[in-house]
């Protein structure tokens, strides 16, 4: 056994390998150093709670991440990602292959999870940026690539990096934050323990920034004082698939690496030494897959250009900047769009790791894995679209799974509402993100299977519902998830909330969700007639109270009323029977005739009655004339009437003329006041409808009496342009 450990210089049998996280140059250095040192134990920067999971390294295909979470609060979790080219991963793989003990050494995950976000950042100083600036580089990534990633001899690399970081730590000692000091105290404590446990060589793989702090061992009591009072929690964890996209800086994970796909390529091609040529070959394949021209001759020319650019810039070999510039010039003809495709597919990459079945996981996650295998719906980091036919058992089961996961706040699938496929078909956007693993860990407290957990969440939401709209939403989700107990609970919640509701607009606002639920109920195994009874009950009460709910209200309430009227009208056409359609039409007619009702919902109701054939054009024209002849509420009425499709409006010459005459007759001040409401109405028109209205206006102007002989009025045009500029200036923030 080794003797007592004294404070002072680090024993010579300890080798510090300072690395850059997720750097292939550092990974080569670590592999070479471990093979040469043959250590008795390897310490790798990481949370010590992960030690129990290191035995599963052979069952993992990177990129993967160590996920640790607070057992009492699973949403409090953190990831420690590893790629195939991560030096830490290479150390773990080497240790496993050579049967050498390996441990994580760093601050505990329990302490890290308890830290405030403001404390959780890294050092305030950017060491790579500082070294790059000192070397005359304006880009830290490019400096690191030249010095490390293209370094051909890794033997002396660790010592060179350590010397550079030591100089930085001495120069900027005051800028090292408290969290870094605590982490390094914990690292030294673990290092002391390893020195006690073995008298053989010890290899330490850690971020280069920490190497100077580990070169000496102060008294253990000093480090213990720094760590005193840290929170202690019971932490559990597992390994989860990760992706190259999540390793990228743009993903929000601060790994300090913007090109994981490029680094993976450098790592894989290092033994052959043909990284640039193979990269351009892959780039050509990506472009050809999108039916873009990319020949072998172009790839050869791109390699030559990249080599030339590197030589002109004094670089040892082409880096990512030279490769991308050559790709843009030769393969993409200077076009940024295909270059962006190459960047997404190759520079960042779409690789998703795999975790073996033997890796421990929650029962809920295990159930999800079982379901995805049975339904042939693999988790994929690449976004994809799927179309499901609900008449097919497998597709219906897939739909249920996606909807149940959404209830559990795991939105792997998002319904595509832009496509109308009928009652028996659905379109989904699928995109699995690694952070969903945290959501699964959090949802595990609700049940051991996806179905049970979703049912528990829906039942709780039904019990907590206090408004009709919320209860109707829960009912729709329960029907879509096909959880009978949750359907019954949501139906009871809807009755309870409806009995307590007195606001007609609230009752009507619940109808769209309920109508959709009625429509798809039979597809989902729920009796639609039971749901239709609920819809009719809400509709009857809401229709009776609608006219009074729109009387004497402010503009905000009027906007809410318009939304309720539009949604209820769609719901009636979708799911109501003839008797309740008639009752709804009567409610709209009562609203139109109600004295003192706000112009917005009144105008919208008039438009809906006209489109339904309940009012002819002459009757609508008469109502418009009455509305616009009154000073108060004219703009609101017309704005409400204009909302919706413009096609019918342009097709009816009489109604178009009424609106056109009113708008043309407004004074400048009145027009400026009417503009916000009119703009809001017009923005709902499609571009084609706007063009159609413009053509109609031009045609009206040409056909006006005397229009053929009218010449350009420069003074009028100048005044109009000045007025429009004033309106736009007033609308600007």
XYZ file of C-alpha atoms in Angstrom:
733
model
C 0.000 0.000 0.000
C 1.245 3.552 -0.707
C 2.526 5.608 2.200
C 0.952 8.740 3.713
C 0.230 11.507 1.239
C 1.912 14.830 2.000
C 0.918 18.277 0.743
C 3.100 19.744 -1.982
C 4.110 18.836 -5.507
C 2.114 16.158 -7.299
C 3.912 12.757 -7.309
C 5.673 11.942 -10.559
C 3.522 8.846 -11.058
C 0.530 11.109 -11.818
C 0.222 12.295 -15.423
C -2.116 15.209 -16.123
C -3.623 15.137 -19.597
C -5.187 18.544 -20.222
C -7.707 18.316 -23.022
C -10.295 20.299 -24.885
C -13.716 18.743 -24.471
C -14.872 17.075 -27.695
C -11.594 17.703 -29.514
C -10.292 14.912 -31.816
C -6.703 16.179 -31.467
C -6.983 15.826 -27.706
C -8.580 12.407 -28.174
C -5.560 11.209 -30.171
C -3.255 12.591 -27.504
C -5.153 10.771 -24.728
C -5.140 7.421 -26.550
C -1.420 7.670 -27.263
C -0.586 8.710 -23.706
C -2.646 5.955 -22.090
C -1.072 3.322 -24.321
C 2.376 4.561 -23.361
C 1.764 5.066 -19.629
C -0.276 1.906 -18.952
C -1.765 3.498 -15.793
C -3.119 1.525 -12.861
C -6.136 3.806 -12.626
C -7.670 6.490 -14.881
C -9.478 9.553 -13.549
C -11.838 11.295 -15.984
C -13.508 14.649 -15.448
C -17.142 13.972 -14.641
C -19.630 13.534 -11.783
C -18.658 10.715 -9.394
C -22.289 9.538 -9.216
C -21.744 8.242 -12.738
C -19.180 5.636 -11.630
C -21.865 2.986 -11.206
C -22.811 3.401 -14.881
C -19.323 3.046 -16.337
C -19.710 -0.728 -16.635
C -22.165 -0.102 -19.483
C -19.623 1.638 -21.733
C -19.320 -1.445 -24.026
C -23.085 -1.285 -24.655
C -23.020 2.324 -25.873
C -22.614 3.753 -29.360
C -21.720 7.465 -29.161
C -22.816 10.171 -29.207
C -24.374 9.418 -25.833
C -24.839 11.381 -22.625
C -24.739 10.559 -18.965
C -28.053 11.752 -17.521
C -28.219 12.319 -13.766
C -31.262 13.660 -11.947
C -32.492 14.361 -8.444
C -34.642 11.397 -7.388
C -36.969 13.666 -5.411
C -37.342 16.083 -8.330
C -36.523 14.399 -11.662
C -36.901 17.646 -13.598
C -33.720 18.792 -11.847
C -31.297 17.017 -14.160
C -28.134 17.525 -16.161
C -26.352 15.872 -19.088
C -22.683 15.029 -19.586
C -22.348 14.297 -23.338
C -19.674 12.224 -25.069
C -18.904 11.824 -28.763
C -16.695 9.205 -30.390
C -13.991 11.870 -30.718
C -14.308 13.142 -27.121
C -11.026 12.567 -25.245
C -12.991 11.601 -22.120
C -14.813 8.923 -24.116
C -11.558 7.585 -25.536
C -10.253 7.282 -21.962
C -13.357 5.366 -20.872
C -13.097 3.013 -23.870
C -9.367 2.439 -23.364
C -9.853 1.661 -19.667
C -12.629 -0.805 -20.411
C -10.653 -2.519 -23.173
C -7.580 -2.860 -20.940
C -9.440 -3.803 -17.732
C -8.072 -0.729 -15.948
C -10.166 0.863 -13.178
C -11.658 4.186 -14.244
C -13.439 6.773 -12.104
C -15.121 10.110 -12.605
C -13.610 12.911 -10.551
C -15.250 16.308 -10.216
C -17.819 18.105 -8.109
C -20.753 15.824 -7.324
C -23.831 16.019 -9.522
C -25.855 16.649 -6.346
C -23.936 19.881 -5.808
C -24.090 20.873 -9.469
C -27.847 20.348 -9.680
C -28.398 22.522 -6.608
C -26.424 25.480 -7.952
C -28.180 28.608 -9.132
C -28.072 29.153 -12.913
C -25.998 32.297 -12.466
C -23.350 30.235 -10.677
C -23.443 27.385 -13.131
C -21.373 28.986 -15.873
C -17.754 28.250 -16.597
C -14.768 30.475 -15.973
C -15.307 34.136 -16.745
C -12.104 34.070 -18.808
C -12.048 32.405 -22.226
C -8.673 30.610 -22.171
C -8.750 29.549 -25.820
C -9.701 33.025 -26.964
C -6.887 34.562 -24.929
C -4.272 32.152 -26.284
C -5.536 32.610 -29.838
C -5.314 36.389 -29.514
C -1.779 36.131 -28.160
C -0.841 34.005 -31.171
C -2.284 36.562 -33.590
C -5.512 34.701 -34.393
C -8.901 36.414 -34.343
C -10.715 33.056 -34.242
C -10.094 30.692 -31.275
C -11.514 27.730 -33.220
C -9.020 28.261 -36.029
C -6.104 28.624 -33.609
C -7.008 25.397 -31.812
C -7.408 23.592 -35.113
C -3.949 24.658 -36.282
C -2.149 23.973 -33.014
C -3.939 20.829 -31.805
C -6.286 19.235 -34.311
C -3.584 19.156 -37.016
C -0.816 18.296 -34.556
C 0.982 15.253 -35.923
C 2.917 14.301 -32.771
C 0.683 14.006 -29.675
C 3.540 12.940 -27.376
C 4.517 16.460 -26.267
C 1.061 17.989 -26.646
C -0.117 17.523 -23.042
C 2.901 19.309 -21.587
C 2.635 22.179 -24.087
C -1.036 22.725 -23.286
C -0.304 22.527 -19.546
C 2.419 25.181 -19.784
C 0.153 27.523 -21.735
C -2.702 27.131 -19.260
C -0.372 27.588 -16.285
C 0.774 30.914 -17.688
C -2.828 31.964 -18.159
C -3.864 30.952 -14.645
C -0.994 32.967 -13.185
C -1.843 36.012 -15.297
C -5.585 35.924 -14.668
C -5.773 34.378 -11.200
C -8.356 36.922 -10.054
C -10.764 35.933 -12.812
C -11.233 32.307 -11.759
C -14.786 31.979 -10.445
C -15.839 30.311 -7.199
C -17.492 27.342 -8.885
C -14.248 26.472 -10.683
C -12.363 26.630 -7.389
C -14.870 24.270 -5.759
C -14.674 21.870 -8.685
C -10.895 21.794 -8.515
C -10.999 21.219 -4.764
C -13.217 18.197 -5.388
C -10.865 16.974 -8.133
C -7.910 17.135 -5.758
C -9.836 15.219 -3.096
C -10.551 12.425 -5.587
C -6.911 12.498 -6.702
C -5.738 12.123 -3.092
C -8.000 9.088 -2.725
C -6.612 7.509 -5.895
C -3.041 8.045 -4.620
C -3.991 6.241 -1.421
C -5.657 3.374 -3.278
C -2.759 2.493 -5.591
C 0.989 2.903 -5.834
C 0.934 2.555 -9.624
C 0.771 5.209 -12.345
C -2.335 7.411 -12.452
C -3.620 9.149 -15.574
C -5.850 12.207 -15.157
C -7.996 13.365 -18.078
C -9.477 16.808 -17.459
C -10.090 20.144 -19.096
C -6.813 21.919 -19.804
C -7.951 24.904 -17.724
C -7.863 22.755 -14.576
C -4.375 21.300 -15.036
C -2.472 24.119 -13.234
C -4.742 23.705 -10.184
C -3.913 19.979 -9.983
C -0.126 20.253 -10.267
C 0.201 20.807 -6.541
C -1.761 19.406 -3.624
C -2.449 21.900 -0.838
C -3.402 20.577 2.613
C -6.526 18.440 2.348
C -8.155 20.569 5.033
C -8.090 23.596 2.712
C -10.008 21.728 0.008
C -12.410 20.280 2.560
C -13.189 23.809 3.742
C -14.067 24.848 0.168
C -16.446 21.891 -0.133
C -18.043 22.231 3.277
C -21.808 22.824 3.251
C -22.463 21.639 -0.299
C -25.982 20.190 -0.712
C -26.473 16.454 -0.711
C -29.178 14.810 -2.737
C -30.009 11.295 -3.820
C -29.110 11.185 -7.489
C -30.027 8.552 -10.067
C -29.056 8.313 -13.666
C -28.664 6.420 -16.879
C -27.127 6.719 -20.324
C -29.253 8.278 -23.077
C -28.728 8.706 -26.827
C -27.301 12.081 -27.784
C -26.838 13.723 -31.167
C -24.244 15.734 -33.025
C -26.777 18.529 -33.328
C -26.973 18.793 -29.540
C -23.183 18.956 -29.331
C -23.207 22.027 -31.559
C -22.982 25.376 -29.850
C -26.127 26.521 -31.665
C -28.192 23.876 -29.882
C -27.859 25.609 -26.544
C -25.438 23.092 -25.035
C -22.267 24.977 -24.167
C -19.801 22.390 -25.436
C -17.662 24.968 -27.204
C -17.912 23.044 -30.484
C -19.763 24.298 -33.512
C -18.785 21.546 -35.945
C -19.279 18.085 -34.391
C -19.816 16.432 -37.760
C -16.515 17.806 -39.058
C -14.678 16.704 -35.920
C -16.194 13.225 -36.205
C -14.957 13.094 -39.792
C -11.442 14.137 -38.749
C -11.416 11.441 -36.083
C -12.619 8.676 -38.388
C -10.221 9.589 -41.200
C -7.146 10.182 -39.032
C -5.688 6.677 -39.582
C -5.935 7.047 -43.386
C -4.862 10.692 -43.670
C -7.389 11.502 -46.429
C -9.908 13.550 -44.442
C -10.277 16.418 -46.938
C -10.739 14.251 -50.028
C -13.282 12.021 -48.294
C -15.135 15.042 -46.934
C -15.647 16.478 -50.430
C -16.788 13.061 -51.613
C -19.443 13.049 -48.889
C -20.407 16.643 -49.732
C -21.002 15.639 -53.347
C -23.184 12.745 -52.190
C -25.274 15.113 -50.040
C -25.822 17.490 -52.956
C -26.638 14.713 -55.446
C -29.207 13.300 -53.017
C -31.018 16.639 -53.355
C -30.794 16.490 -57.183
C -28.052 19.121 -57.256
C -25.102 18.730 -59.650
C -21.873 17.591 -57.981
C -19.398 15.592 -60.056
C -16.249 13.708 -59.144
C -14.257 16.241 -61.144
C -15.743 19.016 -59.005
C -14.689 17.186 -55.842
C -11.104 16.902 -57.141
C -11.053 20.605 -57.994
C -12.426 21.480 -54.544
C -9.623 19.489 -52.870
C -7.043 21.415 -54.895
C -8.596 24.752 -53.977
C -8.722 23.871 -50.264
C -5.043 22.834 -50.339
C -4.111 26.064 -52.107
C -6.015 28.207 -49.613
C -4.290 26.454 -46.709
C -0.852 26.996 -48.283
C -1.538 30.693 -48.924
C -2.589 31.135 -45.291
C 0.375 29.225 -43.903
C -1.736 26.470 -42.366
C -0.384 22.921 -42.016
C -3.403 21.491 -43.834
C -6.881 22.632 -44.882
C -9.176 23.393 -41.971
C -12.923 23.782 -41.883
C -12.806 27.365 -43.151
C -10.791 26.388 -46.253
C -12.969 23.349 -46.874
C -16.199 25.340 -46.675
C -14.851 28.155 -48.866
C -13.787 25.637 -51.500
C -17.148 23.884 -51.277
C -19.017 27.148 -51.785
C -16.880 28.204 -54.761
C -16.631 24.875 -56.593
C -19.527 22.636 -55.502
C -22.180 25.293 -54.814
C -21.297 27.900 -57.473
C -21.207 30.580 -54.802
C -24.767 29.837 -53.648
C -25.326 29.932 -49.895
C -28.427 27.692 -49.975
C -26.722 24.402 -50.988
C -23.778 25.331 -48.753
C -26.175 25.568 -45.797
C -27.348 22.049 -46.642
C -23.757 20.792 -46.555
C -23.216 22.603 -43.259
C -26.275 21.029 -41.631
C -25.612 17.501 -42.904
C -21.819 17.310 -42.602
C -20.397 20.133 -40.480
C -22.982 19.702 -37.722
C -24.257 16.252 -38.654
C -27.348 14.236 -37.828
C -25.873 11.250 -36.003
C -27.840 9.862 -33.049
C -26.196 7.504 -30.589
C -27.537 4.209 -29.272
C -27.868 2.737 -25.801
C -27.899 -1.009 -25.248
C -30.833 -2.834 -23.731
C -28.781 -3.731 -20.647
C -28.431 -0.091 -19.579
C -30.724 0.626 -16.625
C -33.658 2.907 -17.281
C -37.016 3.820 -15.768
C -39.981 1.505 -16.399
C -41.630 4.309 -18.363
C -38.634 4.723 -20.688
C -38.439 0.934 -21.073
C -42.119 0.846 -22.056
C -41.517 3.579 -24.646
C -38.602 1.628 -26.121
C -40.788 -1.486 -26.285
C -43.575 0.425 -28.042
C -41.284 2.067 -30.589
C -39.865 -1.322 -31.531
C -43.295 -2.931 -31.787
C -44.726 -0.065 -33.833
C -41.604 0.236 -36.014
C -41.301 3.908 -35.144
C -37.624 4.446 -34.268
C -36.414 7.496 -32.378
C -34.547 9.622 -34.889
C -32.679 12.899 -34.509
C -33.492 13.797 -38.118
C -36.886 15.515 -38.528
C -39.325 13.535 -40.647
C -42.979 13.633 -41.648
C -45.354 10.703 -41.359
C -48.919 10.190 -42.495
C -51.112 7.925 -40.389
C -54.257 6.158 -41.545
C -56.347 5.651 -38.416
C -58.259 2.787 -40.026
C -55.058 0.731 -39.783
C -54.329 -0.738 -36.365
C -50.605 0.062 -36.399
C -51.114 3.677 -37.465
C -53.832 4.148 -34.865
C -51.494 2.784 -32.172
C -48.775 5.153 -33.380
C -51.151 8.099 -33.129
C -52.150 7.088 -29.597
C -48.505 6.852 -28.580
C -47.628 10.285 -29.964
C -50.639 11.892 -28.292
C -49.959 10.213 -24.951
C -46.354 11.377 -25.050
C -47.526 14.934 -25.780
C -49.701 14.763 -22.655
C -46.541 13.800 -20.733
C -44.704 16.873 -22.112
C -42.640 14.746 -24.479
C -43.573 16.322 -27.844
C -41.766 13.847 -30.059
C -44.542 14.312 -32.617
C -46.289 17.573 -33.520
C -49.542 17.375 -35.544
C -49.390 19.093 -38.918
C -52.492 21.289 -38.815
C -51.719 22.861 -42.195
C -52.866 19.736 -44.039
C -56.475 18.573 -44.174
C -56.500 14.818 -44.688
C -60.035 13.897 -43.605
C -61.443 12.090 -40.614
C -59.302 8.972 -40.888
C -55.859 10.455 -41.555
C -53.298 12.496 -39.668
C -49.998 14.130 -40.570
C -47.219 14.441 -37.988
C -43.785 16.046 -37.763
C -41.462 13.716 -35.816
C -38.210 14.926 -34.271
C -36.674 13.219 -31.258
C -34.524 15.474 -29.085
C -32.168 14.113 -26.416
C -33.600 16.419 -23.752
C -36.853 14.453 -23.951
C -35.045 11.939 -21.734
C -35.398 14.424 -18.867
C -39.106 14.813 -19.571
C -39.454 11.020 -19.488
C -37.626 10.861 -16.164
C -39.957 13.532 -14.810
C -43.067 11.788 -16.138
C -42.024 8.459 -14.608
C -43.635 9.493 -11.331
C -47.054 9.331 -12.996
C -46.888 5.671 -13.993
C -44.766 2.789 -15.201
C -46.227 2.687 -18.727
C -46.969 5.428 -21.239
C -50.697 4.649 -21.126
C -50.905 4.649 -17.325
C -48.845 7.817 -16.958
C -50.892 9.684 -19.576
C -54.114 8.547 -17.911
C -52.884 9.806 -14.547
C -51.960 13.217 -15.964
C -55.286 13.566 -17.782
C -57.237 12.601 -14.666
C -55.389 15.218 -12.634
C -55.986 17.881 -15.296
C -59.691 17.017 -15.343
C -59.911 17.308 -11.557
C -58.102 20.673 -11.645
C -60.185 22.166 -14.485
C -62.134 25.257 -13.469
C -63.196 26.636 -16.860
C -65.238 25.131 -19.644
C -62.507 25.682 -22.218
C -59.953 23.820 -20.105
C -62.301 20.896 -19.486
C -63.088 20.648 -23.208
C -59.366 20.607 -23.993
C -58.785 17.780 -21.522
C -61.698 15.864 -23.026
C -60.235 16.214 -26.502
C -56.832 14.998 -25.320
C -58.391 12.067 -23.460
C -60.351 10.969 -26.530
C -57.242 11.284 -28.730
C -55.196 9.256 -26.251
C -57.974 6.639 -26.032
C -57.920 6.405 -22.239
C -61.531 5.533 -21.241
C -61.159 6.423 -17.566
C -59.729 9.831 -18.475
C -62.559 10.400 -20.985
C -65.123 9.793 -18.245
C -63.284 12.095 -15.822
C -63.006 14.865 -18.412
C -66.670 14.514 -19.367
C -67.644 14.928 -15.703
C -65.323 17.943 -15.409
C -66.977 19.526 -18.447
C -70.422 19.146 -16.890
C -69.151 20.585 -13.623
C -67.523 23.620 -15.221
C -70.443 24.256 -17.558
C -72.911 24.245 -14.646
C -70.887 26.953 -12.917
C -70.248 29.085 -16.018
C -72.307 32.239 -16.584
C -70.292 33.830 -19.399
C -71.781 33.037 -22.821
C -68.477 33.757 -24.553
C -66.703 31.223 -22.319
C -69.289 28.573 -23.206
C -68.961 29.288 -26.936
C -65.147 29.316 -26.782
C -65.184 25.650 -25.735
C -67.136 24.528 -28.802
C -64.289 24.220 -31.384
C -62.320 21.683 -29.317
C -65.485 19.834 -28.451
C -66.637 19.730 -32.087
C -63.318 18.237 -33.170
C -63.652 15.656 -30.406
C -67.180 14.791 -31.604
C -65.979 14.410 -35.166
C -63.138 12.047 -34.306
C -64.807 10.274 -31.400
C -65.958 7.266 -33.391
C -62.471 6.846 -34.866
C -61.053 6.806 -31.336
C -63.508 4.303 -29.912
C -65.690 6.859 -28.098
C -69.448 7.183 -28.688
C -69.751 10.546 -30.513
C -73.389 10.978 -29.503
C -72.447 11.245 -25.827
C -70.040 14.025 -26.755
C -72.557 15.669 -29.069
C -75.023 16.007 -26.172
C -72.412 18.027 -24.286
C -71.766 20.208 -27.325
C -75.471 20.913 -27.794
C -75.840 21.847 -24.138
C -73.026 24.400 -24.299
C -74.256 25.712 -27.634
C -77.799 26.267 -26.390
C -76.722 28.240 -23.333
C -74.082 30.197 -25.217
C -76.417 31.096 -28.063
C -79.058 32.459 -25.715
C -76.573 34.719 -23.943
C -74.591 35.850 -26.999
C -76.492 39.061 -27.903
C -76.337 40.489 -24.377
C -72.665 39.441 -24.037
C -71.826 41.750 -26.975
C -73.762 44.769 -25.758
C -71.922 47.752 -24.332
C -68.520 46.017 -24.243
C -65.025 47.433 -24.800
C -62.824 46.650 -27.796
C -60.884 43.848 -26.051
C -64.086 42.031 -25.104
C -65.377 42.608 -28.632
C -62.280 40.872 -30.049
C -62.931 37.979 -27.687
C -66.556 37.889 -28.837
C -65.531 37.778 -32.507
C -63.231 34.819 -31.815
C -66.009 33.036 -29.919
C -68.541 33.663 -32.714
C -66.176 32.435 -35.423
C -65.172 29.318 -33.484
C -68.752 28.489 -32.551
C -69.910 28.906 -36.140
C -67.242 26.472 -37.358
C -68.204 24.027 -34.598
C -71.905 24.213 -35.492
C -71.211 23.463 -39.136
C -68.898 20.614 -38.153
C -70.845 18.771 -35.457
C -74.295 20.208 -34.611
C -77.614 18.749 -35.741
C -80.195 20.692 -37.779
C -82.197 21.908 -34.777
C -79.169 23.387 -33.070
C -77.937 24.924 -36.342
C -81.236 26.767 -36.521
C -80.847 27.873 -32.907
C -77.407 29.222 -33.661
C -78.667 31.113 -36.702
C -81.379 32.668 -34.549
C -78.712 33.783 -32.067
C -76.728 35.485 -34.836
C -79.854 37.245 -36.088
C -80.605 38.441 -32.561
C -77.052 39.749 -32.237
C -77.334 41.677 -35.504
C -80.591 43.252 -34.334
C -79.401 43.985 -30.779
C -79.289 47.761 -30.064
C -75.997 48.844 -28.560
C -74.092 45.710 -29.565
C -70.447 46.287 -30.452
C -69.809 46.687 -34.166
C -67.088 44.011 -34.449
C -69.146 40.926 -33.475
C -72.247 42.463 -35.118
C -70.431 42.940 -38.420
C -68.952 39.446 -38.230
C -72.364 37.918 -37.485
C -73.811 39.787 -40.478
C -71.084 38.356 -42.697
C -71.681 34.794 -41.419
C -75.435 35.078 -42.026
C -74.798 36.355 -45.548
C -72.366 33.523 -46.363
C -74.880 30.987 -44.986
C -77.630 32.383 -47.217
C -79.738 33.660 -44.303
C -79.332 37.240 -45.586
C -79.301 38.210 -49.261
C -77.097 40.923 -50.677
C -79.844 43.546 -50.592
C -80.467 42.946 -46.889
C -76.755 43.079 -46.114
C -76.347 46.259 -48.158
C -79.164 47.857 -46.201
C -77.517 46.927 -42.895
C -74.166 48.245 -44.100
C -75.810 51.506 -45.137
C -77.394 51.874 -41.714
C -74.118 51.072 -39.976
C -71.966 53.432 -42.006
C -74.498 56.232 -41.854
C -74.137 56.248 -38.067
C -71.001 58.007 -36.882
C -70.435 55.707 -33.915
C -69.375 52.117 -34.535
C -69.218 52.314 -38.341
C -65.550 51.354 -38.566
C -65.931 48.444 -36.140
C -68.939 47.087 -38.035
C -67.219 47.230 -41.411
C -64.009 45.734 -39.971
C -66.032 42.890 -38.492
C -67.825 42.358 -41.769
C -64.600 42.284 -43.767
C -63.012 39.532 -41.690
C -62.819 36.156 -43.323
C -62.507 35.308 -46.988
C -62.411 38.141 -49.532
C -63.675 35.997 -52.411
C -67.399 36.474 -51.740
C -66.938 40.167 -51.103
C -65.258 40.793 -54.463
C -67.819 38.661 -56.277
C -70.804 40.743 -55.068
C -70.664 44.094 -56.883
C -73.374 45.730 -54.750
C -71.702 44.931 -51.415
C -68.290 45.833 -52.746
C -69.660 49.172 -53.853
C -71.176 49.905 -50.440
C -67.878 49.238 -48.647
C -65.870 51.091 -51.289
C -68.129 54.151 -51.130
C -67.911 54.253 -47.332
C -64.128 53.918 -47.322
C -63.646 56.489 -50.097
C -65.873 58.978 -48.291
C -63.959 58.967 -45.003
C -62.207 62.162 -44.016
C -58.466 62.015 -43.397
C -58.813 61.946 -39.608
C -61.530 59.310 -39.722
C -59.487 57.180 -42.130
C -56.453 57.320 -39.820
C -58.641 56.207 -36.914
C -60.201 53.382 -38.940
C -56.880 52.097 -40.284
C -55.841 49.779 -37.384
C -59.113 47.834 -37.440
C -59.162 47.678 -41.229
C -55.541 46.538 -41.378
C -56.329 43.761 -38.888
C -59.216 42.604 -41.056
C -57.262 42.743 -44.317
C -54.273 40.806 -42.930
C -56.516 37.736 -42.698
C -56.947 37.762 -46.485
C -54.659 35.492 -48.462
C -52.160 37.080 -50.902
C -54.313 35.895 -53.816
C -57.401 37.533 -52.290
C -55.522 40.789 -51.763
C -54.474 40.823 -55.406
C -58.058 40.132 -56.385
C -59.276 43.075 -54.317
C -56.593 45.301 -55.834
C -57.652 44.295 -59.347
C -61.266 44.996 -58.423
C -60.374 48.466 -57.131
C -58.400 49.269 -60.275
C -61.254 48.034 -62.425
C -63.723 50.196 -60.495
C -61.527 53.251 -60.972
C -61.180 52.676 -64.718
C -64.926 52.255 -65.148
C -65.856 55.322 -63.114
C -67.659 58.093 -65.007
C -65.127 60.196 -66.858
C -62.271 57.944 -65.886
C -61.076 57.451 -69.466
C -60.266 61.132 -69.859
C -58.624 61.605 -66.458
C -54.909 62.363 -66.619
C -52.286 61.897 -63.909
C -52.755 64.424 -61.108
C -49.267 65.128 -59.787
C -50.480 67.300 -56.905
C -53.028 64.720 -55.724
C -50.455 61.928 -55.955
C -47.973 63.970 -53.897
C -50.536 64.647 -51.176
C -51.588 60.985 -51.071
C -47.973 59.816 -50.807
C -47.318 62.283 -47.984
C -50.406 61.055 -46.146
C -49.341 57.401 -46.478
C -45.859 58.258 -45.203
C -47.395 59.966 -42.197
C -49.548 56.919 -41.459
C -46.572 54.584 -41.721
C -44.460 56.832 -39.508
C -47.185 56.877 -36.894
C -47.428 53.079 -36.960
C -43.675 52.593 -36.543
C -42.466 51.674 -33.036
